Coordinates of C-alpha atoms in Angstrom, one line a residue:
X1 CA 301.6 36.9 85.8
X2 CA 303.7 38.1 83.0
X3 CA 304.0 36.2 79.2
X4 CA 306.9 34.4 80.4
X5 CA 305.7 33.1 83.9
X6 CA 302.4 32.1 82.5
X7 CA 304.2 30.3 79.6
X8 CA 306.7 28.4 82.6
X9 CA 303.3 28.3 84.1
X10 CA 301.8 26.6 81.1
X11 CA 304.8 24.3 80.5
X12 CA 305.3 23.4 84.1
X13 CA 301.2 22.4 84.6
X14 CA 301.3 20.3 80.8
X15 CA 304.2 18.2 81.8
X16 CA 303.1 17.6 85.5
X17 CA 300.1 16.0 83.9
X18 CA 301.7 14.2 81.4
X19 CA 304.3 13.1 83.9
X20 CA 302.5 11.6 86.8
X21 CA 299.5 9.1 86.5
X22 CA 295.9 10.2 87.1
X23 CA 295.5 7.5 89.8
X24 CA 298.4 9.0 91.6
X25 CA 296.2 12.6 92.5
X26 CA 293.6 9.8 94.1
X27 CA 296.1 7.7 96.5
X28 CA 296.3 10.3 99.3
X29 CA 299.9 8.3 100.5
X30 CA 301.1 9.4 97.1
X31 CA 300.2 12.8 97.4
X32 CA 303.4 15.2 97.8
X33 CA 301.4 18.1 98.9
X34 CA 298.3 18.9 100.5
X35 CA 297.2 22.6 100.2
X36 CA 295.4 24.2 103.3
X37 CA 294.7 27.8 103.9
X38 CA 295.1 30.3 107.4
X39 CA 291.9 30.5 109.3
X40 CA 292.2 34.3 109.2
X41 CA 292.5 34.6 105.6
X42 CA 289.0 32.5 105.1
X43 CA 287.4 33.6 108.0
X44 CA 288.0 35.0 111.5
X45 CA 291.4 33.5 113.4
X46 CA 289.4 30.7 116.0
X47 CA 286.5 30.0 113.8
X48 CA 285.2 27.1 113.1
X49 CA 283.3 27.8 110.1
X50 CA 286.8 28.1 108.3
X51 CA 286.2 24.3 108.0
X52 CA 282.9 24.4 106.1
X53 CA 284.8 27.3 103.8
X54 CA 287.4 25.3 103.5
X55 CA 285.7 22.5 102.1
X56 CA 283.9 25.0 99.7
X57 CA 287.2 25.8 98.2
X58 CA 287.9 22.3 97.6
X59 CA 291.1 22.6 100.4
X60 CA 292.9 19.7 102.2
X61 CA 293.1 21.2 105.5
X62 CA 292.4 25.0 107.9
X63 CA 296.1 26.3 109.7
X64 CA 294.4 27.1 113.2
X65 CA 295.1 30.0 115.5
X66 CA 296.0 28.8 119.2
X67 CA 294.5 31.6 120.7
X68 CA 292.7 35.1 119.2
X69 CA 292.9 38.3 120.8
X70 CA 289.2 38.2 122.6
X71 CA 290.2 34.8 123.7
X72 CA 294.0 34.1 124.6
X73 CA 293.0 30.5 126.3
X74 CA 290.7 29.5 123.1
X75 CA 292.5 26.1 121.7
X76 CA 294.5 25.5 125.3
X77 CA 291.0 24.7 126.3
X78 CA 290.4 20.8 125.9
X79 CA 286.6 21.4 125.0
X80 CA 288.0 24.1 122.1
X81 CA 290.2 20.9 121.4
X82 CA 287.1 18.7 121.0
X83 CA 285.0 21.1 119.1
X84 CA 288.0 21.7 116.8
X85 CA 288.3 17.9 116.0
X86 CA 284.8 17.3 115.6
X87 CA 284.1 20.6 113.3
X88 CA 286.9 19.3 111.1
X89 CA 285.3 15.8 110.9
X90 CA 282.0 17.0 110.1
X91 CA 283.8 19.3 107.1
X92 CA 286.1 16.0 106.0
X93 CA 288.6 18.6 106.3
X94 CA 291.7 18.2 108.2
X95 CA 293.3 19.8 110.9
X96 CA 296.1 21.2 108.6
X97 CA 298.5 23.0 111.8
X98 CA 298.5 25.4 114.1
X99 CA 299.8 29.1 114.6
X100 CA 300.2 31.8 116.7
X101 CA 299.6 34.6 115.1
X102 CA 299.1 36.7 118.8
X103 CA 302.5 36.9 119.1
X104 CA 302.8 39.8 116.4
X105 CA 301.1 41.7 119.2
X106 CA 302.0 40.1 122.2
X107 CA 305.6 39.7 121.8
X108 CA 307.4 36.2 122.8
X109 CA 310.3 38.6 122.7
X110 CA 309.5 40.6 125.4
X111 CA 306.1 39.5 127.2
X112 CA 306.2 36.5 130.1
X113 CA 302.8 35.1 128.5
X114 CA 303.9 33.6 125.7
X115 CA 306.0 31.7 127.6
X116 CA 303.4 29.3 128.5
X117 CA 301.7 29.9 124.9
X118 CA 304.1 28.4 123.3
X119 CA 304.8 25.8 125.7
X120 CA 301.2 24.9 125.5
X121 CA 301.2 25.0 122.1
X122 CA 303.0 21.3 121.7
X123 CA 300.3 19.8 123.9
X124 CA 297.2 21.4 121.5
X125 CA 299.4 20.1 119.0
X126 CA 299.6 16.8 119.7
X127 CA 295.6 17.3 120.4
X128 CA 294.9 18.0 117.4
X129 CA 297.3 15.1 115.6
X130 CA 299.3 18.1 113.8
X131 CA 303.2 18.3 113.5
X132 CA 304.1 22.0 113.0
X133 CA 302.9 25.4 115.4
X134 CA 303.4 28.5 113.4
X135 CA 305.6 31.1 115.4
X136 CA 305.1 35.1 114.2
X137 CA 307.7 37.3 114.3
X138 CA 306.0 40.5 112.7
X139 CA 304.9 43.8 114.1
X140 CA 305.7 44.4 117.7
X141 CA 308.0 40.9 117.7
X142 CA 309.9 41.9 114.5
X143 CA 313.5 40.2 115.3
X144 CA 315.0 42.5 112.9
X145 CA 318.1 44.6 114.1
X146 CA 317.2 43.3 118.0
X147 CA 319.7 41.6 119.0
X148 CA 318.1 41.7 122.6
X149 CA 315.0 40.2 121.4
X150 CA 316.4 37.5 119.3
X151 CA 318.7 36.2 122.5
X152 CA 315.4 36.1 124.6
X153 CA 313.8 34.5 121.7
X154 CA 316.9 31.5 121.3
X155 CA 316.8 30.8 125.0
X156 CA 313.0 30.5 125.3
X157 CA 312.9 28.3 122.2
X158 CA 315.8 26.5 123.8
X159 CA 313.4 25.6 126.9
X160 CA 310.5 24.3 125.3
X161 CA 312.5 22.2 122.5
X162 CA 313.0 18.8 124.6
X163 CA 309.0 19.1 124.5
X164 CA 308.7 19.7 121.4
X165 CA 311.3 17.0 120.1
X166 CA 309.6 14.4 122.8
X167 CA 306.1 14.7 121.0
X168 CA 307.2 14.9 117.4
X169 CA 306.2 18.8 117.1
X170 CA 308.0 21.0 115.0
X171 CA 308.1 25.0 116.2
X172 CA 307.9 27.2 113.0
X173 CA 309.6 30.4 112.9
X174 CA 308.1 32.8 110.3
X175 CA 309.9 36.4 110.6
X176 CA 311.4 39.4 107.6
X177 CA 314.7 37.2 108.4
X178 CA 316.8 36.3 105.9
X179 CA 317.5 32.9 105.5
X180 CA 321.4 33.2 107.2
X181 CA 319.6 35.2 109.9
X182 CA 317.2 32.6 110.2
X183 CA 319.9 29.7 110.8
X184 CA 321.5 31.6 112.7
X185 CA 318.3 31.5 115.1
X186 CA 318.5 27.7 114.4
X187 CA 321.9 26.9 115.6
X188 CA 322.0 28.5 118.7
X189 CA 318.9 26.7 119.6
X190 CA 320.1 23.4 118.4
X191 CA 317.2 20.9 118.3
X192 CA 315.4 19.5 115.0
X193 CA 312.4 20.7 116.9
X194 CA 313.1 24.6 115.7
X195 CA 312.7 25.1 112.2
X196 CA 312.0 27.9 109.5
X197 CA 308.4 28.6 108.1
X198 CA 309.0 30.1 105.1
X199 CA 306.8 32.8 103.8
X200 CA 307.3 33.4 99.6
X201 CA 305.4 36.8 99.7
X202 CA 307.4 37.9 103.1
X203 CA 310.9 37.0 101.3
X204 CA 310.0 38.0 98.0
X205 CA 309.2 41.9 99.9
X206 CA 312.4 41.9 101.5
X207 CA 313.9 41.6 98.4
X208 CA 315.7 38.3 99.1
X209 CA 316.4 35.5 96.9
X210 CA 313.7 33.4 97.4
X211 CA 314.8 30.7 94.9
X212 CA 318.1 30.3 96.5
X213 CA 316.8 30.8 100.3
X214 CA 314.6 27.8 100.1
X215 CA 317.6 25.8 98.5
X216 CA 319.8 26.9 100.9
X217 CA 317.4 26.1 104.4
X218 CA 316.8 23.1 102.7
X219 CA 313.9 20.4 104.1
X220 CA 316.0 19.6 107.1
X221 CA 315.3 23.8 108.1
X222 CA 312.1 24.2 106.6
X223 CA 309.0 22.8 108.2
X224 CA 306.7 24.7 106.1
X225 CA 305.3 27.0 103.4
X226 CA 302.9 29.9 103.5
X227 CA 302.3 30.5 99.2
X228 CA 301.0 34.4 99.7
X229 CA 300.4 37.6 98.1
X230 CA 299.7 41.2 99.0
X231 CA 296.6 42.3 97.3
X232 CA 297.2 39.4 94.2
X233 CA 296.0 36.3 93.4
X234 CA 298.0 33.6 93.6
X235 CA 300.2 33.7 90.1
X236 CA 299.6 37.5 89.3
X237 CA 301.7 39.3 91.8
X238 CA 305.4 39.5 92.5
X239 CA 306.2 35.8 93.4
X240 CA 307.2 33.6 90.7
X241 CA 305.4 30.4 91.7
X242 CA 306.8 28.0 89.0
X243 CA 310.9 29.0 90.3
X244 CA 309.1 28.6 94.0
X245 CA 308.0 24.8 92.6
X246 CA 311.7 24.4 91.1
X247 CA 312.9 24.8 94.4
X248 CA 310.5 22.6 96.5
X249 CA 311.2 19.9 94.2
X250 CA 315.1 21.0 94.3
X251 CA 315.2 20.3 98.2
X252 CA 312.4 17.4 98.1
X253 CA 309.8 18.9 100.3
X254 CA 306.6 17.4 100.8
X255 CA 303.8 18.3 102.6
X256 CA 301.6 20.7 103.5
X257 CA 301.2 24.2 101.1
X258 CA 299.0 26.7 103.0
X259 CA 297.8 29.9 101.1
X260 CA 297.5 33.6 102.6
X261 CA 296.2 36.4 101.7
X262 CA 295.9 36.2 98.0
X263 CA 292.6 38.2 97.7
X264 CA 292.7 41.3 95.3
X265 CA 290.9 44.5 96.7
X266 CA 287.4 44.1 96.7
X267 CA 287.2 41.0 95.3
X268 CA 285.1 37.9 97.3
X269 CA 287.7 35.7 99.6
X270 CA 285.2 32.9 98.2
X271 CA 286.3 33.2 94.9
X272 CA 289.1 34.1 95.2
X273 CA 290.7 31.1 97.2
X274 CA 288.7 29.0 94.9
X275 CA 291.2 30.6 91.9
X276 CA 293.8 30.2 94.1
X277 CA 293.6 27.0 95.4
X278 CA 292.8 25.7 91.4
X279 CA 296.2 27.7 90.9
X280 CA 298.3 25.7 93.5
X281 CA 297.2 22.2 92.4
X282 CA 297.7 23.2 88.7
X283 CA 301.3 23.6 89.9
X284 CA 301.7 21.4 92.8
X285 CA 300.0 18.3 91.5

């Protein structure tokens, strides 16, 4: 964080507290945001301990993977299900959504499995009492210059949205995309039930306007926020999280913030998502 982010930094936090009563942090209907983190960046994708770490942390909530790659059924099971909701409990840590982070690999693009994945993935969903399933676009189903693969991807998307809209679930996409690219996506599905998860690290790489992307999906195309860095903590690397802030509050977001990554080179992921998640409510409070 350069001299002038940290003094936005500075000036952003002192007014926030200033600004908002104390009692207002302790009501959790009055809370705007609620901060969570992946349950491969604190631990193994599928583990359960990323509750305990979580709590550790001091977080509100784990993002769960749907399935791993030793285990493709894992969360589709219902006793996964169970064991999910009751490791949660036992933390007091939420269930803070769900992801697919298979598909980089496995391709809903291209492969017939992910098919039923994803058309699972609104019944775990609803399971687990969360709103939003995380779809990745990266690697092997990287949507950039396919044209092929993003038509397979709109009519698949188009099939399972009546179940998704029918049980309140919201399907994320998080891809390189640029944010026209991205509503693209979203208008030839159609449905409220398709929405963008936006990535600040992923955009800020690409070299897009971050700032003016999240103003321009707005809340109505945004179901959700990844705050990430490559190799950084949160507030020392390339994404300017006081502008990011600016432009939640611009579109009136609210809801949940869920870190990534954010762990300098040999540094402990303990520590470090202790700093980061002290970072985020600094900001986000």
């Amino acid at each position: 964080m350069n001299r002038r982010h940290l003094l936005q930094y500075s000036l952003s936090a002192g007014l926030a507290a200033l600004l908002q009563p104390a009692f207002s942090r302790v009501h959790a209907s009055e809370v705007r945001f609620r901060i969570g983190a992946c349950d491969w960046s604190i631990g193994p994708a599928g583990d359960r301990n990323a509750f305990k770490v979580a709590k550790q942390i001091g977080l509100d909530g784990v993002q769960v993977s749907l399935n791993t790659k030793t285990d493709y059924e894992h969360l589709r099971q219902p006793a996964m299900q169970r064991a999910c909701r009751e490791a949660a409990q036992q933390a007091g840590v939420a269930i803070g959504g769900l992801a697919i982070g298979l598909l980089n690999e496995i391709p809903y693009k291209s492969d017939a499995r992910t098919e039923a994945w994803v058309q699972d993935s609104v019944d775990v969903a609803k399971a687990l009492g969360v709103k939003t399933v995380l779809l990745a676009f990266f690697n092997n189903n990287d949507l950039r210059n396919d044209k092929e693969g993003v038509q397979v991807v709109v009519e698949r998307l188009k099939a399972v949205a009546p179940k998704a809209e029918k049980a309140g679930v919201v399907l994320g996409i998080e891809s390189w995309l640029s944010a026209p690219e991205h509503m693209a996506i979203l208008d030839a599905v159609g449905s409220p039930a398709v929405k963008v998860y936006y990535d600040v690290c992923n955009s800020s790489v690409m070299g897009y306007n971050v700032f003016q992307e999240i103003r321009d999906l707005g809340k109505e195309r945004i179901c959700e926020f990844h705050l990430k860095e490559n190799g950084h903590l949160l507030g020392k690397g390339q994404v300017d999280l006081v502008k990011v802030r600016q432009a939640i509050e611009a579109i009136g977001y609210e809801g949940w913030l869920q870190i990534e990554g954010a762990v300098p080179a040999g540094k402990p992921m303990l520590e470090s998502y202790q700093y980061n998640n002290k970072t985020v409510r600094s900001l986000f409070s």
